[in-house]
Amino acid sequence: MRRLLVTGGAGFIGSNFVHHVIDRTDDHVTVLDKLTYAGNRASLDGLPEDRFTFVHGDITDAPLVDQLFSEVDTVIHYAAESHNDNSLDDPSPFLDTNIVGTYTLLEAARRHERRFHHISTDEVYGDLALEDPARFTELTPYNPSSPYSSTKAGSDLLVRAWVRSFGVRATISNCSNNYGPYQHVEKFIPRQITNVIRGIRPKLYGKGENVRDWIHADDHSSAVLTILERGVIGETYLIGADGEKSNKDVVELILGLMGERTDAYDHVTDRAGHDLRYAIDSTKLRTELGWTPAFRDFESGLAATVDWYRANEDWWAPAKDHTEAFYASKGQ
Ligand code: NAD
Ligand code: TDX
C-alpha cells in the first residue's frame, strides 16, 4: 500500500484521479486542496474513511506542505489555477499557485526525497495552425500564449530543474483538454450543456473554428496511474486520445444530443490571444508504457456527460449565475 498525497484533489481532474486510485489500488490518499472557487468537497463524497483524508490548505503553505510530505511516499500535483479566461482577467493567483506553489512542493520533495508527479497541459507548447498535420510531441519547443499557460510552462521547467540539479525523482505529464463529469461550469463543454439546461443559447468564441483535442478525464487518470507505476524518472509523457474537434462541431453535437436545433448558438467576443489548435501525439506513452485510452467514441462520452449534468444540478447550480455574470461583463 502506497501513501499518496494528491494536491488539487477537489478539482475536476484531481477528484477523478482520487476515485480512480481508490477503486483500483490499495493505496491511501490524502488530498491537499485550498477549496478555491474551483474546488468542490462534494466531488470527493463517498470515499472510504479508512483510505482517504482531506486536508483543507494551500500548496504555498511551506510548513503544512512539509508536514504532509513527511507522511506520504508519493505526491501527484494537480493543484492549479486552471482557467485561461480568468488568467486574462487577473494573472496574480496563477503566479502564486502555479509557480510559487509548485516551487514549494518541489522543495519539500527534495527535502523528504519523495517521488513526485507533475500534472501539466499541452498548452505549454503554444498552438498549431488549423490545417497543419503536425501534432505536439515531447520534443516540441515551449511557446505558451496566455498567463495561465505560461505559468504552467514555468512550473514544468521548475520540475525539470529540480530533477537535474537536486535529483528529485519526478515525472511530468502534459495532457490535452479533458471532459467528463464534475468539471466547473466556467469551462467550454459544461458551460454549454448547463446553458442549454437553463434555456440560454451556447456561446462560441469568435468563429468557433479553434480545435481542441478532447480526452475523457477517466483516460487522463488511467494514464497518470500508468506513469506512476511504469514511468521513467526525469521523463515527460504527453497524454492524448486522438480527439480533435472544432469548437463549432462540439457545440453542434451538444445541441443535437440535447434535442435542440444545431444552429441555436451565438458567436461572442473572441478570447484574447486565443490558441488556434492543440493536438497531441501520445506515441511515447502508448509504446513505452503500454497505455491505451478506454473512451474511443467522443459522442457517447459526451452524451454520458450531458446526462450527468442533467442529473446533478445541485452540484453545479451554485456556481452558474456568477460564472455567467463574469462572462457577460466581457461580452462573452
Ligand atoms: P480545477 O480548476 O478544476 O481544479 C483545481 C483544484 O486546485 C481545485 O480543487 C482548487 O481548489 C485547487 N487549488 C487551487 N489553488 C490551490 C492552492 N494554492 N493550494 C491548494 N489547492 C489549490 O482544475 P482541473 O481542470 O482539474 O486541472 C487540474 C490540473 O490539470 C491543473 O494542473 C491543470 O493545469 C491540469 N490540466 C487540466 C486540463 C483540463 O482540460 N482541465 C488539461 C490538462 C492539464
Ligand atoms: O464559452 C466558451 N466558448 C468557447 O468558444 C468557452 C468557456 C470556451 N470557448 C472555447 C475556448 C477554447 O477554444 O472553447 C475552447 C475550450 O475552452 P476552455 O474550456 O476554456 O479550455 P482551454 O482554454 O482549451 O483550456 C483547457 O484545456 C487545457 C483547460 O481549461 C486547461 O486547464 C487545460 O490546461
mmCIF file of C-alpha atoms and ligand atoms in Angstrom:
data_model
loop_
_atom_site.group_PDB
_atom_site.id
_atom_site.type_symbol
_atom_site.label_atom_id
_atom_site.label_comp_id
_atom_site.label_asym_id
_atom_site.label_seq_id
_atom_site.Cartn_x
_atom_site.Cartn_y
_atom_site.Cartn_z
ATOM 1 C CA MET A 1 0.000 0.000 0.000
ATOM 2 C CA ARG A 2 1.390 3.399 -1.023
ATOM 3 C CA ARG A 3 0.554 6.611 0.769
ATOM 4 C CA LEU A 4 -0.299 9.233 -1.863
ATOM 5 C CA LEU A 5 -0.662 12.989 -1.497
ATOM 6 C CA VAL A 6 -2.864 14.487 -4.221
ATOM 7 C CA THR A 7 -2.803 18.289 -4.464
ATOM 8 C CA GLY A 8 -5.905 19.873 -6.003
ATOM 9 C CA GLY A 9 -7.858 16.679 -5.389
ATOM 10 C CA ALA A 10 -11.165 18.553 -5.021
ATOM 11 C CA GLY A 11 -10.927 19.879 -8.585
ATOM 12 C CA PHE A 12 -12.229 18.327 -11.791
ATOM 13 C CA ILE A 13 -9.344 16.064 -12.784
ATOM 14 C CA GLY A 14 -7.786 15.608 -9.339
ATOM 15 C CA SER A 15 -11.054 14.246 -7.881
ATOM 16 C CA ASN A 16 -11.411 11.896 -10.844
ATOM 17 C CA PHE A 17 -7.907 10.577 -10.124
ATOM 18 C CA VAL A 18 -8.660 10.098 -6.405
ATOM 19 C CA HIS A 19 -11.747 7.964 -7.186
ATOM 20 C CA HIS A 20 -9.764 6.098 -9.865
ATOM 21 C CA VAL A 21 -6.950 5.197 -7.438
ATOM 22 C CA ILE A 22 -9.246 4.238 -4.554
ATOM 23 C CA ASP A 23 -11.236 1.966 -6.919
ATOM 24 C CA ARG A 24 -8.194 0.225 -8.428
ATOM 25 C CA THR A 25 -5.454 0.047 -5.778
ATOM 26 C CA ASP A 26 -4.978 -0.436 -2.021
ATOM 27 C CA ASP A 27 -3.355 2.994 -1.711
ATOM 28 C CA HIS A 28 -4.216 5.549 0.954
ATOM 29 C CA VAL A 29 -4.904 9.022 -0.445
ATOM 30 C CA THR A 30 -4.508 12.369 1.309
ATOM 31 C CA VAL A 31 -5.904 15.341 -0.597
ATOM 32 C CA LEU A 32 -4.482 18.834 -0.027
ATOM 33 C CA ASP A 33 -6.834 21.417 -1.510
ATOM 34 C CA LYS A 34 -7.451 25.114 -0.843
ATOM 35 C CA LEU A 35 -11.087 24.855 -1.987
ATOM 36 C CA THR A 36 -10.887 27.911 -4.216
ATOM 37 C CA TYR A 37 -13.977 28.754 -6.284
ATOM 38 C CA ALA A 38 -12.939 25.733 -8.447
ATOM 39 C CA GLY A 39 -12.653 23.173 -5.654
ATOM 40 C CA ASN A 40 -15.714 21.237 -4.517
ATOM 41 C CA ARG A 41 -15.586 18.953 -1.489
ATOM 42 C CA ALA A 42 -18.711 17.160 -2.789
ATOM 43 C CA SER A 43 -16.670 15.754 -5.696
ATOM 44 C CA LEU A 44 -14.957 13.531 -3.106
ATOM 45 C CA ASP A 45 -18.126 12.263 -1.403
ATOM 46 C CA GLY A 46 -18.444 8.535 -0.784
ATOM 47 C CA LEU A 47 -14.761 7.668 -0.376
ATOM 48 C CA PRO A 48 -13.902 5.084 2.339
ATOM 49 C CA GLU A 49 -12.851 6.899 5.543
ATOM 50 C CA ASP A 50 -10.035 4.470 6.338
ATOM 51 C CA ARG A 51 -8.341 5.109 2.977
ATOM 52 C CA PHE A 52 -8.911 8.814 2.471
ATOM 53 C CA THR A 53 -8.000 12.014 4.342
ATOM 54 C CA PHE A 54 -8.948 15.547 3.311
ATOM 55 C CA VAL A 55 -6.721 18.470 4.315
ATOM 56 C CA HIS A 56 -8.006 21.987 3.618
ATOM 57 C CA GLY A 57 -4.932 24.082 2.880
ATOM 58 C CA ASP A 58 -2.718 25.913 0.423
ATOM 59 C CA ILE A 59 0.221 24.424 -1.517
ATOM 60 C CA THR A 60 2.158 27.655 -0.884
ATOM 61 C CA ASP A 61 1.992 26.990 2.902
ATOM 62 C CA ALA A 62 5.514 25.554 3.338
ATOM 63 C CA PRO A 63 5.172 24.277 6.948
ATOM 64 C CA LEU A 64 1.907 22.473 6.119
ATOM 65 C CA VAL A 65 3.392 21.021 2.915
ATOM 66 C CA ASP A 66 6.462 19.886 4.831
ATOM 67 C CA GLN A 67 4.325 18.100 7.427
ATOM 68 C CA LEU A 68 2.234 16.332 4.769
ATOM 69 C CA PHE A 69 5.282 15.242 2.733
ATOM 70 C CA SER A 70 6.700 13.585 5.862
ATOM 71 C CA GLU A 71 3.590 11.365 5.985
ATOM 72 C CA VAL A 72 3.466 10.076 2.367
ATOM 73 C CA ASP A 73 5.623 8.255 -0.228
ATOM 74 C CA THR A 74 4.381 9.793 -3.466
ATOM 75 C CA VAL A 75 2.933 13.173 -4.468
ATOM 76 C CA ILE A 76 0.732 13.826 -7.502
ATOM 77 C CA HIS A 77 0.438 17.547 -8.135
ATOM 78 C CA TYR A 78 -2.843 18.668 -9.752
ATOM 79 C CA ALA A 79 -3.468 21.923 -7.845
ATOM 80 C CA ALA A 80 -3.513 24.949 -10.128
ATOM 81 C CA GLU A 81 -5.400 27.978 -11.225
ATOM 82 C CA SER A 82 -6.641 26.359 -14.414
ATOM 83 C CA HIS A 83 -8.812 28.715 -16.459
ATOM 84 C CA ASN A 84 -7.359 30.774 -19.322
ATOM 85 C CA ASP A 85 -10.140 33.383 -19.267
ATOM 86 C CA ASN A 86 -9.544 34.089 -15.555
ATOM 87 C CA SER A 87 -5.819 34.433 -16.201
ATOM 88 C CA LEU A 88 -6.548 37.182 -18.728
ATOM 89 C CA ASP A 89 -8.647 38.983 -16.112
ATOM 90 C CA ASP A 90 -6.220 38.645 -13.147
ATOM 91 C CA PRO A 91 -2.948 36.706 -13.573
ATOM 92 C CA SER A 92 -1.870 37.138 -9.942
ATOM 93 C CA PRO A 93 -3.255 33.907 -8.383
ATOM 94 C CA PHE A 94 -1.794 31.974 -11.338
ATOM 95 C CA LEU A 95 1.680 33.159 -10.377
ATOM 96 C CA ASP A 96 1.130 32.306 -6.701
ATOM 97 C CA THR A 97 -0.336 28.828 -7.091
ATOM 98 C CA ASN A 98 1.184 27.569 -10.330
ATOM 99 C CA ILE A 99 4.706 28.943 -9.826
ATOM 100 C CA VAL A 100 5.246 29.546 -6.097
ATOM 101 C CA GLY A 101 3.042 26.582 -5.162
ATOM 102 C CA THR A 102 4.941 24.184 -7.417
ATOM 103 C CA TYR A 103 8.255 25.547 -6.095
ATOM 104 C CA THR A 104 7.063 24.973 -2.501
ATOM 105 C CA LEU A 105 6.167 21.350 -3.304
ATOM 106 C CA LEU A 106 9.454 20.718 -5.119
ATOM 107 C CA GLU A 107 11.461 21.966 -2.166
ATOM 108 C CA ALA A 108 9.542 19.562 0.094
ATOM 109 C CA ALA A 109 10.048 16.701 -2.408
ATOM 110 C CA ARG A 110 13.769 17.459 -2.326
ATOM 111 C CA ARG A 111 13.985 17.599 1.493
ATOM 112 C CA HIS A 112 11.936 14.429 2.013
ATOM 113 C CA GLU A 113 13.203 12.591 -1.121
ATOM 114 C CA ARG A 114 9.676 11.870 -2.307
ATOM 115 C CA ARG A 115 8.524 10.584 -5.717
ATOM 116 C CA PHE A 116 6.773 13.493 -7.461
ATOM 117 C CA HIS A 117 4.467 13.571 -10.469
ATOM 118 C CA HIS A 118 3.611 16.925 -12.006
ATOM 119 C CA ILE A 119 0.363 17.353 -13.944
ATOM 120 C CA SER A 120 0.584 19.779 -16.821
ATOM 121 C CA THR A 121 -1.032 20.756 -20.077
ATOM 122 C CA ASP A 122 -0.412 20.692 -23.818
ATOM 123 C CA GLU A 123 -0.891 24.474 -23.771
ATOM 124 C CA VAL A 124 2.760 24.902 -22.769
ATOM 125 C CA TYR A 125 3.607 24.238 -26.443
ATOM 126 C CA GLY A 126 1.512 27.134 -27.746
ATOM 127 C CA ASP A 127 -0.735 26.384 -30.707
ATOM 128 C CA LEU A 128 -0.693 24.736 -34.141
ATOM 129 C CA ALA A 129 -2.139 26.020 -37.403
ATOM 130 C CA LEU A 130 -5.607 24.704 -38.280
ATOM 131 C CA GLU A 131 -4.539 22.915 -41.454
ATOM 132 C CA ASP A 132 -1.161 21.729 -40.133
ATOM 133 C CA PRO A 133 -0.893 17.922 -39.946
ATOM 134 C CA ALA A 134 1.674 18.286 -37.112
ATOM 135 C CA ARG A 135 0.908 17.342 -33.512
ATOM 136 C CA PHE A 136 2.749 18.137 -30.266
ATOM 137 C CA THR A 137 5.380 15.650 -29.097
ATOM 138 C CA GLU A 138 7.657 15.606 -26.051
ATOM 139 C CA LEU A 139 10.273 17.386 -28.222
ATOM 140 C CA THR A 140 8.106 20.355 -29.271
ATOM 141 C CA PRO A 141 9.628 23.654 -28.032
ATOM 142 C CA TYR A 142 7.767 25.512 -25.290
ATOM 143 C CA ASN A 143 5.851 28.560 -26.586
ATOM 144 C CA PRO A 144 2.948 29.364 -24.214
ATOM 145 C CA SER A 145 0.425 32.074 -25.120
ATOM 146 C CA SER A 146 -1.622 33.022 -22.045
ATOM 147 C CA PRO A 147 -0.800 33.942 -18.438
ATOM 148 C CA TYR A 148 -2.237 30.517 -17.470
ATOM 149 C CA SER A 149 -0.166 28.505 -19.937
ATOM 150 C CA SER A 150 2.993 30.499 -19.247
ATOM 151 C CA THR A 151 2.730 29.741 -15.518
ATOM 152 C CA LYS A 152 2.186 26.048 -16.320
ATOM 153 C CA ALA A 153 5.244 26.150 -18.609
ATOM 154 C CA GLY A 154 7.224 27.807 -15.801
ATOM 155 C CA SER A 155 6.133 25.117 -13.356
ATOM 156 C CA ASP A 156 7.234 22.361 -15.786
ATOM 157 C CA LEU A 157 10.649 23.975 -16.113
ATOM 158 C CA LEU A 158 10.995 24.169 -12.331
ATOM 159 C CA VAL A 159 10.299 20.420 -12.122
ATOM 160 C CA ARG A 160 12.935 19.705 -14.795
ATOM 161 C CA ALA A 161 15.486 21.845 -12.943
ATOM 162 C CA TRP A 162 14.783 20.130 -9.603
ATOM 163 C CA VAL A 163 15.299 16.736 -11.287
ATOM 164 C CA ARG A 164 18.596 17.726 -12.843
ATOM 165 C CA SER A 165 20.042 19.929 -10.095
ATOM 166 C CA PHE A 166 18.812 18.151 -6.972
ATOM 167 C CA GLY A 167 17.988 14.620 -8.135
ATOM 168 C CA VAL A 168 14.282 14.885 -7.296
ATOM 169 C CA ARG A 169 12.538 11.720 -8.552
ATOM 170 C CA ALA A 170 9.931 13.419 -10.722
ATOM 171 C CA THR A 171 7.958 12.795 -13.901
ATOM 172 C CA ILE A 172 5.774 15.239 -15.875
ATOM 173 C CA SER A 173 2.684 14.669 -17.989
ATOM 174 C CA ASN A 174 1.152 17.158 -20.417
ATOM 175 C CA CYS A 175 -2.434 16.323 -21.301
ATOM 176 C CA SER A 176 -4.929 17.686 -23.811
ATOM 177 C CA ASN A 177 -8.423 19.071 -22.993
ATOM 178 C CA ASN A 178 -10.382 16.895 -20.552
ATOM 179 C CA TYR A 179 -14.144 16.408 -20.474
ATOM 180 C CA GLY A 180 -16.464 14.433 -18.234
ATOM 181 C CA PRO A 181 -18.488 14.865 -15.024
ATOM 182 C CA TYR A 182 -17.522 17.261 -12.182
ATOM 183 C CA GLN A 183 -15.983 19.903 -14.483
ATOM 184 C CA HIS A 184 -16.584 23.518 -13.434
ATOM 185 C CA VAL A 185 -19.268 25.359 -15.431
ATOM 186 C CA GLU A 186 -16.738 28.022 -16.484
ATOM 187 C CA LYS A 187 -15.179 25.510 -18.923
ATOM 188 C CA PHE A 188 -16.398 25.143 -22.511
ATOM 189 C CA ILE A 189 -18.339 21.859 -22.506
ATOM 190 C CA PRO A 190 -20.068 22.183 -19.088
ATOM 191 C CA ARG A 191 -20.845 25.844 -19.804
ATOM 192 C CA GLN A 192 -22.712 24.969 -22.988
ATOM 193 C CA ILE A 193 -24.533 21.942 -21.507
ATOM 194 C CA THR A 194 -25.708 23.924 -18.462
ATOM 195 C CA ASN A 195 -26.633 26.875 -20.673
ATOM 196 C CA VAL A 196 -28.959 24.624 -22.680
ATOM 197 C CA ILE A 197 -30.438 23.190 -19.450
ATOM 198 C CA ARG A 198 -31.096 26.791 -18.282
ATOM 199 C CA GLY A 199 -32.554 27.862 -21.647
ATOM 200 C CA ILE A 200 -29.522 30.059 -22.520
ATOM 201 C CA ARG A 201 -28.022 29.789 -26.027
ATOM 202 C CA PRO A 202 -24.473 28.310 -26.140
ATOM 203 C CA LYS A 203 -21.661 30.862 -26.646
ATOM 204 C CA LEU A 204 -18.945 30.253 -29.212
ATOM 205 C CA TYR A 205 -15.853 32.475 -29.092
ATOM 206 C CA GLY A 206 -15.131 34.077 -32.463
ATOM 207 C CA LYS A 207 -15.876 31.894 -35.479
ATOM 208 C CA GLY A 208 -15.676 28.653 -33.443
ATOM 209 C CA GLU A 209 -13.005 27.216 -35.750
ATOM 210 C CA ASN A 210 -10.484 26.640 -32.940
ATOM 211 C CA VAL A 211 -9.661 22.966 -32.424
ATOM 212 C CA ARG A 212 -9.198 21.155 -29.106
ATOM 213 C CA ASP A 213 -8.051 17.530 -28.656
ATOM 214 C CA TRP A 214 -10.591 16.005 -26.239
ATOM 215 C CA ILE A 215 -9.862 13.195 -23.800
ATOM 216 C CA HIS A 216 -12.180 11.775 -21.137
ATOM 217 C CA ALA A 217 -10.969 12.540 -17.582
ATOM 218 C CA ASP A 218 -11.058 8.783 -16.774
ATOM 219 C CA ASP A 219 -8.461 8.202 -19.501
ATOM 220 C CA HIS A 220 -6.283 11.005 -18.112
ATOM 221 C CA SER A 221 -6.415 9.278 -14.700
ATOM 222 C CA SER A 222 -5.504 5.857 -16.095
ATOM 223 C CA ALA A 223 -2.557 7.433 -17.922
ATOM 224 C CA VAL A 224 -1.279 9.114 -14.741
ATOM 225 C CA LEU A 225 -1.555 5.846 -12.805
ATOM 226 C CA THR A 226 0.406 4.130 -15.592
ATOM 227 C CA ILE A 227 3.155 6.765 -15.368
ATOM 228 C CA LEU A 228 3.312 6.387 -11.582
ATOM 229 C CA GLU A 229 3.707 2.643 -11.956
ATOM 230 C CA ARG A 230 5.964 2.396 -15.013
ATOM 231 C CA GLY A 231 7.232 5.902 -15.878
ATOM 232 C CA VAL A 232 10.951 6.643 -16.050
ATOM 233 C CA ILE A 233 12.219 9.294 -13.608
ATOM 234 C CA GLY A 234 13.035 12.594 -15.322
ATOM 235 C CA GLU A 235 10.827 11.855 -18.339
ATOM 236 C CA THR A 236 7.900 13.803 -19.768
ATOM 237 C CA TYR A 237 4.877 11.969 -21.224
ATOM 238 C CA LEU A 238 2.212 13.521 -23.452
ATOM 239 C CA ILE A 239 -1.322 12.245 -22.802
ATOM 240 C CA GLY A 240 -3.931 12.384 -25.566
ATOM 241 C CA ALA A 241 -6.611 10.225 -27.168
ATOM 242 C CA ASP A 242 -6.804 11.453 -30.786
ATOM 243 C CA GLY A 243 -9.917 13.535 -30.096
ATOM 244 C CA GLU A 244 -9.520 16.632 -32.283
ATOM 245 C CA LYS A 245 -12.757 18.587 -32.816
ATOM 246 C CA SER A 246 -13.544 22.196 -33.666
ATOM 247 C CA ASN A 247 -15.479 24.129 -31.012
ATOM 248 C CA LYS A 248 -18.299 24.609 -33.515
ATOM 249 C CA ASP A 249 -18.586 20.841 -34.030
ATOM 250 C CA VAL A 250 -18.703 20.287 -30.246
ATOM 251 C CA VAL A 251 -21.458 22.884 -29.730
ATOM 252 C CA GLU A 252 -23.494 21.359 -32.566
ATOM 253 C CA LEU A 253 -23.051 17.874 -31.071
ATOM 254 C CA ILE A 254 -24.199 19.102 -27.633
ATOM 255 C CA LEU A 255 -27.254 20.818 -29.109
ATOM 256 C CA GLY A 256 -28.143 17.711 -31.107
ATOM 257 C CA LEU A 257 -27.730 15.417 -28.094
ATOM 258 C CA MET A 258 -29.941 17.739 -26.047
ATOM 259 C CA GLY A 259 -32.744 17.781 -28.592
ATOM 260 C CA GLU A 260 -32.190 21.366 -29.798
ATOM 261 C CA ARG A 261 -31.623 22.833 -33.278
ATOM 262 C CA THR A 262 -27.907 22.507 -34.037
ATOM 263 C CA ASP A 263 -27.654 26.171 -35.110
ATOM 264 C CA ALA A 264 -29.184 27.548 -31.869
ATOM 265 C CA TYR A 265 -25.977 29.173 -30.577
ATOM 266 C CA ASP A 266 -24.417 32.666 -30.507
ATOM 267 C CA HIS A 267 -20.999 33.864 -31.652
ATOM 268 C CA VAL A 268 -19.491 36.100 -28.933
ATOM 269 C CA THR A 269 -16.305 38.157 -28.408
ATOM 270 C CA ASP A 270 -13.225 36.045 -29.082
ATOM 271 C CA ARG A 271 -10.696 35.225 -26.331
ATOM 272 C CA ALA A 272 -7.605 37.491 -26.447
ATOM 273 C CA GLY A 273 -4.656 35.571 -27.896
ATOM 274 C CA HIS A 274 -6.936 32.545 -28.491
ATOM 275 C CA ASP A 275 -4.838 29.460 -29.336
ATOM 276 C CA LEU A 276 -5.970 28.029 -32.683
ATOM 277 C CA ARG A 277 -5.379 24.316 -32.356
ATOM 278 C CA TYR A 278 -3.979 21.743 -29.937
ATOM 279 C CA ALA A 279 -3.178 18.153 -30.946
ATOM 280 C CA ILE A 280 -1.250 15.514 -29.024
ATOM 281 C CA ASP A 281 0.907 12.680 -30.337
ATOM 282 C CA SER A 282 0.906 10.220 -27.412
ATOM 283 C CA THR A 283 3.057 7.557 -29.127
ATOM 284 C CA LYS A 284 5.686 7.598 -26.350
ATOM 285 C CA LEU A 285 3.177 6.848 -23.580
ATOM 286 C CA ARG A 286 1.489 4.145 -25.666
ATOM 287 C CA THR A 287 4.608 2.362 -26.917
ATOM 288 C CA GLU A 288 6.979 2.750 -23.938
ATOM 289 C CA LEU A 289 4.437 2.326 -21.115
ATOM 290 C CA GLY A 290 1.672 0.364 -22.888
ATOM 291 C CA TRP A 291 -1.176 2.815 -22.127
ATOM 292 C CA THR A 292 -4.329 2.969 -24.254
ATOM 293 C CA PRO A 293 -7.442 5.115 -23.764
ATOM 294 C CA ALA A 294 -10.731 3.352 -22.943
ATOM 295 C CA PHE A 295 -13.045 6.059 -24.392
ATOM 296 C CA ARG A 296 -12.922 5.788 -28.172
ATOM 297 C CA ASP A 297 -16.245 7.397 -29.070
ATOM 298 C CA PHE A 298 -16.415 11.118 -28.170
ATOM 299 C CA GLU A 299 -20.134 11.358 -28.899
ATOM 300 C CA SER A 300 -21.126 8.652 -26.401
ATOM 301 C CA GLY A 301 -18.748 10.094 -23.769
ATOM 302 C CA LEU A 302 -20.330 13.484 -24.380
ATOM 303 C CA ALA A 303 -23.855 12.026 -24.124
ATOM 304 C CA ALA A 304 -22.979 10.495 -20.723
ATOM 305 C CA THR A 305 -21.562 13.885 -19.648
ATOM 306 C CA VAL A 306 -24.814 15.615 -20.689
ATOM 307 C CA ASP A 307 -26.760 13.043 -18.633
ATOM 308 C CA TRP A 308 -24.523 13.704 -15.610
ATOM 309 C CA TYR A 309 -25.119 17.492 -15.729
ATOM 310 C CA ARG A 310 -28.866 16.936 -16.136
ATOM 311 C CA ALA A 311 -28.865 14.653 -13.057
ATOM 312 C CA ASN A 312 -26.537 16.732 -10.854
ATOM 313 C CA GLU A 313 -27.837 20.292 -10.918
ATOM 314 C CA ASP A 314 -27.228 20.542 -7.133
ATOM 315 C CA TRP A 315 -23.501 20.151 -7.823
ATOM 316 C CA TRP A 316 -23.180 22.873 -10.486
ATOM 317 C CA ALA A 317 -26.053 25.329 -9.866
ATOM 318 C CA PRO A 318 -24.310 27.297 -7.053
ATOM 319 C CA ALA A 319 -21.566 28.403 -9.483
ATOM 320 C CA LYS A 320 -23.669 29.036 -12.572
ATOM 321 C CA ASP A 321 -25.077 32.550 -12.071
ATOM 322 C CA HIS A 322 -21.869 34.323 -11.103
ATOM 323 C CA THR A 323 -19.925 32.470 -13.805
ATOM 324 C CA GLU A 324 -22.364 33.745 -16.439
ATOM 325 C CA ALA A 325 -22.266 37.255 -14.901
ATOM 326 C CA PHE A 326 -18.459 37.242 -15.269
ATOM 327 C CA TYR A 327 -18.700 36.209 -18.932
ATOM 328 C CA ALA A 328 -21.478 38.734 -19.624
ATOM 329 C CA SER A 329 -19.282 41.544 -18.259
ATOM 330 C CA LYS A 330 -16.758 40.696 -21.018
ATOM 331 C CA GLY A 331 -19.291 40.286 -23.824
ATOM 332 C CA GLN A 332 -18.887 36.516 -23.777
HETATM 333 P P1 NAD B 1 -9.700 22.774 -11.452
HETATM 334 O O1 NAD B 1 -9.639 24.244 -11.549
HETATM 335 O O2 NAD B 1 -10.994 22.068 -11.664
HETATM 336 O O3 NAD B 1 -9.154 22.303 -10.025
HETATM 337 C C1 NAD B 1 -8.047 22.884 -9.407
HETATM 338 C C2 NAD B 1 -8.051 22.470 -7.932
HETATM 339 O O4 NAD B 1 -6.868 23.013 -7.304
HETATM 340 C C3 NAD B 1 -9.254 22.990 -7.155
HETATM 341 O O5 NAD B 1 -9.800 21.989 -6.341
HETATM 342 C C4 NAD B 1 -8.670 24.136 -6.312
HETATM 343 O O6 NAD B 1 -9.366 24.342 -5.075
HETATM 344 C C5 NAD B 1 -7.255 23.616 -6.080
HETATM 345 N N1 NAD B 1 -6.303 24.694 -5.784
HETATM 346 C C6 NAD B 1 -6.128 25.857 -6.472
HETATM 347 N N2 NAD B 1 -5.173 26.610 -5.895
HETATM 348 C C7 NAD B 1 -4.711 25.893 -4.834
HETATM 349 C C8 NAD B 1 -3.707 26.120 -3.852
HETATM 350 N N3 NAD B 1 -2.985 27.263 -3.850
HETATM 351 N N4 NAD B 1 -3.489 25.172 -2.911
HETATM 352 C C9 NAD B 1 -4.216 24.031 -2.901
HETATM 353 N N5 NAD B 1 -5.200 23.749 -3.801
HETATM 354 C C10 NAD B 1 -5.432 24.677 -4.756
HETATM 355 O O7 NAD B 1 -8.588 22.248 -12.467
HETATM 356 P P2 NAD B 1 -8.553 20.909 -13.338
HETATM 357 O O8 NAD B 1 -9.209 21.161 -14.638
HETATM 358 O O9 NAD B 1 -8.973 19.758 -12.502
HETATM 359 O O10 NAD B 1 -6.980 20.827 -13.611
HETATM 360 C C11 NAD B 1 -6.131 20.127 -12.709
HETATM 361 C C12 NAD B 1 -4.724 20.138 -13.255
HETATM 362 O O11 NAD B 1 -4.709 19.542 -14.536
HETATM 363 C C13 NAD B 1 -4.123 21.530 -13.426
HETATM 364 O O12 NAD B 1 -2.767 21.469 -13.052
HETATM 365 C C14 NAD B 1 -4.268 21.805 -14.906
HETATM 366 O O13 NAD B 1 -3.267 22.686 -15.360
HETATM 367 C C15 NAD B 1 -4.096 20.418 -15.472
HETATM 368 N N6 NAD B 1 -4.727 20.166 -16.775
HETATM 369 C C16 NAD B 1 -6.057 20.397 -16.952
HETATM 370 C C17 NAD B 1 -6.645 20.096 -18.179
HETATM 371 C C18 NAD B 1 -8.131 20.304 -18.424
HETATM 372 O O14 NAD B 1 -8.599 20.086 -19.535
HETATM 373 N N7 NAD B 1 -8.926 20.683 -17.432
HETATM 374 C C19 NAD B 1 -5.872 19.554 -19.211
HETATM 375 C C20 NAD B 1 -4.500 19.338 -18.990
HETATM 376 C C21 NAD B 1 -3.956 19.636 -17.766
HETATM 377 O O1 TDX B 2 -17.931 29.767 -23.590
HETATM 378 C C1 TDX B 2 -16.926 29.387 -24.191
HETATM 379 N N1 TDX B 2 -16.923 29.391 -25.558
HETATM 380 C C2 TDX B 2 -15.859 28.982 -26.303
HETATM 381 O O2 TDX B 2 -15.921 29.018 -27.526
HETATM 382 C C3 TDX B 2 -15.742 28.903 -23.507
HETATM 383 C C4 TDX B 2 -15.704 28.875 -21.999
HETATM 384 C C5 TDX B 2 -14.686 28.470 -24.271
HETATM 385 N N2 TDX B 2 -14.733 28.519 -25.626
HETATM 386 C C6 TDX B 2 -13.597 27.974 -26.404
HETATM 387 C C7 TDX B 2 -12.215 28.411 -25.991
HETATM 388 C C8 TDX B 2 -11.378 27.204 -26.355
HETATM 389 O O3 TDX B 2 -11.042 27.235 -27.737
HETATM 390 O O4 TDX B 2 -13.624 26.555 -26.183
HETATM 391 C C9 TDX B 2 -12.301 26.014 -26.126
HETATM 392 C C10 TDX B 2 -12.098 25.331 -24.779
HETATM 393 O O5 TDX B 2 -12.098 26.359 -23.792
HETATM 394 P P1 TDX B 2 -11.790 26.026 -22.241
HETATM 395 O O6 TDX B 2 -12.755 25.018 -21.738
HETATM 396 O O7 TDX B 2 -11.677 27.318 -21.528
HETATM 397 O O8 TDX B 2 -10.390 25.256 -22.343
HETATM 398 P P2 TDX B 2 -8.926 25.681 -22.871
HETATM 399 O O9 TDX B 2 -8.735 27.145 -22.840
HETATM 400 O O10 TDX B 2 -8.706 24.958 -24.165
HETATM 401 O O11 TDX B 2 -8.019 25.033 -21.697
HETATM 402 C C11 TDX B 2 -8.363 23.739 -21.152
HETATM 403 O O12 TDX B 2 -7.504 22.738 -21.650
HETATM 404 C C12 TDX B 2 -6.171 22.772 -21.246
HETATM 405 C C13 TDX B 2 -8.294 23.759 -19.631
HETATM 406 O O13 TDX B 2 -9.155 24.777 -19.128
HETATM 407 C C14 TDX B 2 -6.890 23.974 -19.154
HETATM 408 O O14 TDX B 2 -6.826 23.900 -17.734
HETATM 409 C C15 TDX B 2 -6.023 22.898 -19.746
HETATM 410 O O15 TDX B 2 -4.694 23.156 -19.427
#
